[in-house]
Amino acid sequence: MTTEIPPGRWCLYVLECRGGVMYAGITNKLAKRFAAHQAGKGAKFTRANPPVRILGARPYADRSEASKAEYAIKKLPRGRKLAFLSAA
């Protein structure tokens, strides 16, 4: 999985947060969204578990496809999430 996403393109991203936990989300501005998470202005989860780094991101055709991928990856156990990240 990469962190090189063309500007404006929707993507699924996975963060490693404090304590080794993972967070998945979607955005069309990855750098800006990551900065928001780090500043405590992102999701409630990342305010409680600040992100350490971006594990990866995968581009999708549109927001709908990215949302479907987010829903699917959030249901996976940690090991399968890591495999998903490695597969891209």
mmCIF file with all atom_site columns, C-alpha atoms in Angstrom:
data_model
loop_
_atom_site.group_PDB
_atom_site.id
_atom_site.type_symbol
_atom_site.label_atom_id
_atom_site.label_alt_id
_atom_site.label_comp_id
_atom_site.label_asym_id
_atom_site.label_entity_id
_atom_site.label_seq_id
_atom_site.pdbx_PDB_ins_code
_atom_site.Cartn_x
_atom_site.Cartn_y
_atom_site.Cartn_z
_atom_site.occupancy
_atom_site.B_iso_or_equiv
_atom_site.pdbx_formal_charge
_atom_site.auth_seq_id
_atom_site.auth_comp_id
_atom_site.auth_asym_id
_atom_site.auth_atom_id
_atom_site.pdbx_PDB_model_num
ATOM 1  C CA . MET A 1 1  ? 0.000   0.000  0.000  1.00 0.00 ? 1  MET A CA 1
ATOM 2  C CA . THR A 1 2  ? 1.288   3.461  -0.794 1.00 0.00 ? 2  THR A CA 1
ATOM 3  C CA . THR A 1 3  ? 0.971   6.940  0.634  1.00 0.00 ? 3  THR A CA 1
ATOM 4  C CA . GLU A 1 4  ? 1.415   8.529  -2.823 1.00 0.00 ? 4  GLU A CA 1
ATOM 5  C CA . ILE A 1 5  ? -2.163  9.466  -3.748 1.00 0.00 ? 5  ILE A CA 1
ATOM 6  C CA . PRO A 1 6  ? -2.933  11.944 -6.559 1.00 0.00 ? 6  PRO A CA 1
ATOM 7  C CA . PRO A 1 7  ? -4.451  15.202 -5.213 1.00 0.00 ? 7  PRO A CA 1
ATOM 8  C CA . GLY A 1 8  ? -8.237  15.136 -5.001 1.00 0.00 ? 8  GLY A CA 1
ATOM 9  C CA . ARG A 1 9  ? -8.480  11.365 -5.431 1.00 0.00 ? 9  ARG A CA 1
ATOM 10 C CA . TRP A 1 10 ? -10.457 9.478  -2.771 1.00 0.00 ? 10 TRP A CA 1
ATOM 11 C CA . CYS A 1 11 ? -8.494  6.939  -0.798 1.00 0.00 ? 11 CYS A CA 1
ATOM 12 C CA . LEU A 1 12 ? -8.682  4.546  2.105  1.00 0.00 ? 12 LEU A CA 1
ATOM 13 C CA . TYR A 1 13 ? -5.872  5.136  4.598  1.00 0.00 ? 13 TYR A CA 1
ATOM 14 C CA . VAL A 1 14 ? -4.715  3.182  7.628  1.00 0.00 ? 14 VAL A CA 1
ATOM 15 C CA . LEU A 1 15 ? -2.896  4.803  10.542 1.00 0.00 ? 15 LEU A CA 1
ATOM 16 C CA . GLU A 1 16 ? -0.841  3.267  13.291 1.00 0.00 ? 16 GLU A CA 1
ATOM 17 C CA . CYS A 1 17 ? -1.818  4.977  16.530 1.00 0.00 ? 17 CYS A CA 1
ATOM 18 C CA . ARG A 1 18 ? -0.301  5.128  19.996 1.00 0.00 ? 18 ARG A CA 1
ATOM 19 C CA . GLY A 1 19 ? -0.321  1.713  21.629 1.00 0.00 ? 19 GLY A CA 1
ATOM 20 C CA . GLY A 1 20 ? -0.022  -0.032 18.257 1.00 0.00 ? 20 GLY A CA 1
ATOM 21 C CA . VAL A 1 21 ? -3.732  0.176  17.442 1.00 0.00 ? 21 VAL A CA 1
ATOM 22 C CA . MET A 1 22 ? -4.864  0.808  13.876 1.00 0.00 ? 22 MET A CA 1
ATOM 23 C CA . TYR A 1 23 ? -7.339  3.349  12.523 1.00 0.00 ? 23 TYR A CA 1
ATOM 24 C CA . ALA A 1 24 ? -8.858  3.304  9.032  1.00 0.00 ? 24 ALA A CA 1
ATOM 25 C CA . GLY A 1 25 ? -10.580 6.194  7.305  1.00 0.00 ? 25 GLY A CA 1
ATOM 26 C CA . ILE A 1 26 ? -11.196 7.796  3.916  1.00 0.00 ? 26 ILE A CA 1
ATOM 27 C CA . THR A 1 27 ? -10.249 11.187 2.516  1.00 0.00 ? 27 THR A CA 1
ATOM 28 C CA . ASN A 1 28 ? -9.450  13.023 -0.693 1.00 0.00 ? 28 ASN A CA 1
ATOM 29 C CA . LYS A 1 29 ? -6.635  15.031 0.980  1.00 0.00 ? 29 LYS A CA 1
ATOM 30 C CA . LEU A 1 30 ? -4.416  12.548 2.810  1.00 0.00 ? 30 LEU A CA 1
ATOM 31 C CA . ALA A 1 31 ? -1.722  14.912 4.115  1.00 0.00 ? 31 ALA A CA 1
ATOM 32 C CA . LYS A 1 32 ? -4.296  17.419 5.386  1.00 0.00 ? 32 LYS A CA 1
ATOM 33 C CA . ARG A 1 33 ? -6.378  14.686 7.049  1.00 0.00 ? 33 ARG A CA 1
ATOM 34 C CA . PHE A 1 34 ? -3.326  13.147 8.737  1.00 0.00 ? 34 PHE A CA 1
ATOM 35 C CA . ALA A 1 35 ? -2.321  16.583 10.049 1.00 0.00 ? 35 ALA A CA 1
ATOM 36 C CA . ALA A 1 36 ? -5.857  17.048 11.423 1.00 0.00 ? 36 ALA A CA 1
ATOM 37 C CA . HIS A 1 37 ? -5.649  13.706 13.227 1.00 0.00 ? 37 HIS A CA 1
ATOM 38 C CA . GLN A 1 38 ? -2.263  14.655 14.699 1.00 0.00 ? 38 GLN A CA 1
ATOM 39 C CA . ALA A 1 39 ? -3.611  18.029 15.843 1.00 0.00 ? 39 ALA A CA 1
ATOM 40 C CA . GLY A 1 40 ? -6.501  16.352 17.683 1.00 0.00 ? 40 GLY A CA 1
ATOM 41 C CA . LYS A 1 41 ? -9.060  17.631 15.182 1.00 0.00 ? 41 LYS A CA 1
ATOM 42 C CA . GLY A 1 42 ? -9.795  14.310 13.496 1.00 0.00 ? 42 GLY A CA 1
ATOM 43 C CA . ALA A 1 43 ? -11.989 11.453 14.616 1.00 0.00 ? 43 ALA A CA 1
ATOM 44 C CA . LYS A 1 44 ? -12.810 10.886 18.283 1.00 0.00 ? 44 LYS A CA 1
ATOM 45 C CA . PHE A 1 45 ? -10.749 7.665  18.149 1.00 0.00 ? 45 PHE A CA 1
ATOM 46 C CA . THR A 1 46 ? -7.587  9.487  17.058 1.00 0.00 ? 46 THR A CA 1
ATOM 47 C CA . ARG A 1 47 ? -8.068  12.190 19.676 1.00 0.00 ? 47 ARG A CA 1
ATOM 48 C CA . ALA A 1 48 ? -7.834  9.442  22.314 1.00 0.00 ? 48 ALA A CA 1
ATOM 49 C CA . ASN A 1 49 ? -5.190  7.449  20.388 1.00 0.00 ? 49 ASN A CA 1
ATOM 50 C CA . PRO A 1 50 ? -2.953  9.926  18.536 1.00 0.00 ? 50 PRO A CA 1
ATOM 51 C CA . PRO A 1 51 ? -1.580  8.654  15.219 1.00 0.00 ? 51 PRO A CA 1
ATOM 52 C CA . VAL A 1 52 ? 2.098   7.788  14.955 1.00 0.00 ? 52 VAL A CA 1
ATOM 53 C CA . ARG A 1 53 ? 2.352   7.205  11.208 1.00 0.00 ? 53 ARG A CA 1
ATOM 54 C CA . ILE A 1 54 ? 0.472   6.364  8.034  1.00 0.00 ? 54 ILE A CA 1
ATOM 55 C CA . LEU A 1 55 ? 0.741   2.633  7.403  1.00 0.00 ? 55 LEU A CA 1
ATOM 56 C CA . GLY A 1 56 ? -0.583  3.009  3.883  1.00 0.00 ? 56 GLY A CA 1
ATOM 57 C CA . ALA A 1 57 ? -3.261  4.322  1.557  1.00 0.00 ? 57 ALA A CA 1
ATOM 58 C CA . ARG A 1 58 ? -5.065  2.902  -1.450 1.00 0.00 ? 58 ARG A CA 1
ATOM 59 C CA . PRO A 1 59 ? -6.777  5.086  -4.093 1.00 0.00 ? 59 PRO A CA 1
ATOM 60 C CA . TYR A 1 60 ? -10.354 4.456  -5.236 1.00 0.00 ? 60 TYR A CA 1
ATOM 61 C CA . ALA A 1 61 ? -12.414 5.743  -8.142 1.00 0.00 ? 61 ALA A CA 1
ATOM 62 C CA . ASP A 1 62 ? -14.814 7.746  -5.957 1.00 0.00 ? 62 ASP A CA 1
ATOM 63 C CA . ARG A 1 63 ? -16.026 8.319  -2.411 1.00 0.00 ? 63 ARG A CA 1
ATOM 64 C CA . SER A 1 64 ? -18.550 5.499  -2.613 1.00 0.00 ? 64 SER A CA 1
ATOM 65 C CA . GLU A 1 65 ? -15.893 2.906  -3.455 1.00 0.00 ? 65 GLU A CA 1
ATOM 66 C CA . ALA A 1 66 ? -13.584 4.235  -0.731 1.00 0.00 ? 66 ALA A CA 1
ATOM 67 C CA . SER A 1 67 ? -16.434 4.042  1.813  1.00 0.00 ? 67 SER A CA 1
ATOM 68 C CA . LYS A 1 68 ? -17.165 0.433  0.876  1.00 0.00 ? 68 LYS A CA 1
ATOM 69 C CA . ALA A 1 69 ? -13.492 -0.456 1.300  1.00 0.00 ? 69 ALA A CA 1
ATOM 70 C CA . GLU A 1 70 ? -13.389 1.332  4.673  1.00 0.00 ? 70 GLU A CA 1
ATOM 71 C CA . TYR A 1 71 ? -16.419 -0.614 5.882  1.00 0.00 ? 71 TYR A CA 1
ATOM 72 C CA . ALA A 1 72 ? -14.811 -3.887 4.794  1.00 0.00 ? 72 ALA A CA 1
ATOM 73 C CA . ILE A 1 73 ? -11.371 -3.251 6.320  1.00 0.00 ? 73 ILE A CA 1
ATOM 74 C CA . LYS A 1 74 ? -12.830 -2.143 9.654  1.00 0.00 ? 74 LYS A CA 1
ATOM 75 C CA . LYS A 1 75 ? -14.424 -5.598 9.995  1.00 0.00 ? 75 LYS A CA 1
ATOM 76 C CA . LEU A 1 76 ? -11.091 -7.413 9.533  1.00 0.00 ? 76 LEU A CA 1
ATOM 77 C CA . PRO A 1 77 ? -8.884  -8.604 12.392 1.00 0.00 ? 77 PRO A CA 1
ATOM 78 C CA . ARG A 1 78 ? -5.453  -6.964 12.712 1.00 0.00 ? 78 ARG A CA 1
ATOM 79 C CA . GLY A 1 79 ? -3.569  -9.698 10.838 1.00 0.00 ? 79 GLY A CA 1
ATOM 80 C CA . ARG A 1 80 ? -5.867  -9.480 7.823  1.00 0.00 ? 80 ARG A CA 1
ATOM 81 C CA . LYS A 1 81 ? -5.608  -5.671 7.821  1.00 0.00 ? 81 LYS A CA 1
ATOM 82 C CA . LEU A 1 82 ? -1.821  -5.976 7.649  1.00 0.00 ? 82 LEU A CA 1
ATOM 83 C CA . ALA A 1 83 ? -2.154  -8.514 4.811  1.00 0.00 ? 83 ALA A CA 1
ATOM 84 C CA . PHE A 1 84 ? -4.477  -6.095 2.978  1.00 0.00 ? 84 PHE A CA 1
ATOM 85 C CA . LEU A 1 85 ? -1.870  -3.353 3.329  1.00 0.00 ? 85 LEU A CA 1
ATOM 86 C CA . SER A 1 86 ? 0.873   -5.650 2.007  1.00 0.00 ? 86 SER A CA 1
ATOM 87 C CA . ALA A 1 87 ? -1.170  -6.775 -0.994 1.00 0.00 ? 87 ALA A CA 1
ATOM 88 C CA . ALA A 1 88 ? -1.351  -3.362 -2.623 1.00 0.00 ? 88 ALA A CA 1
#
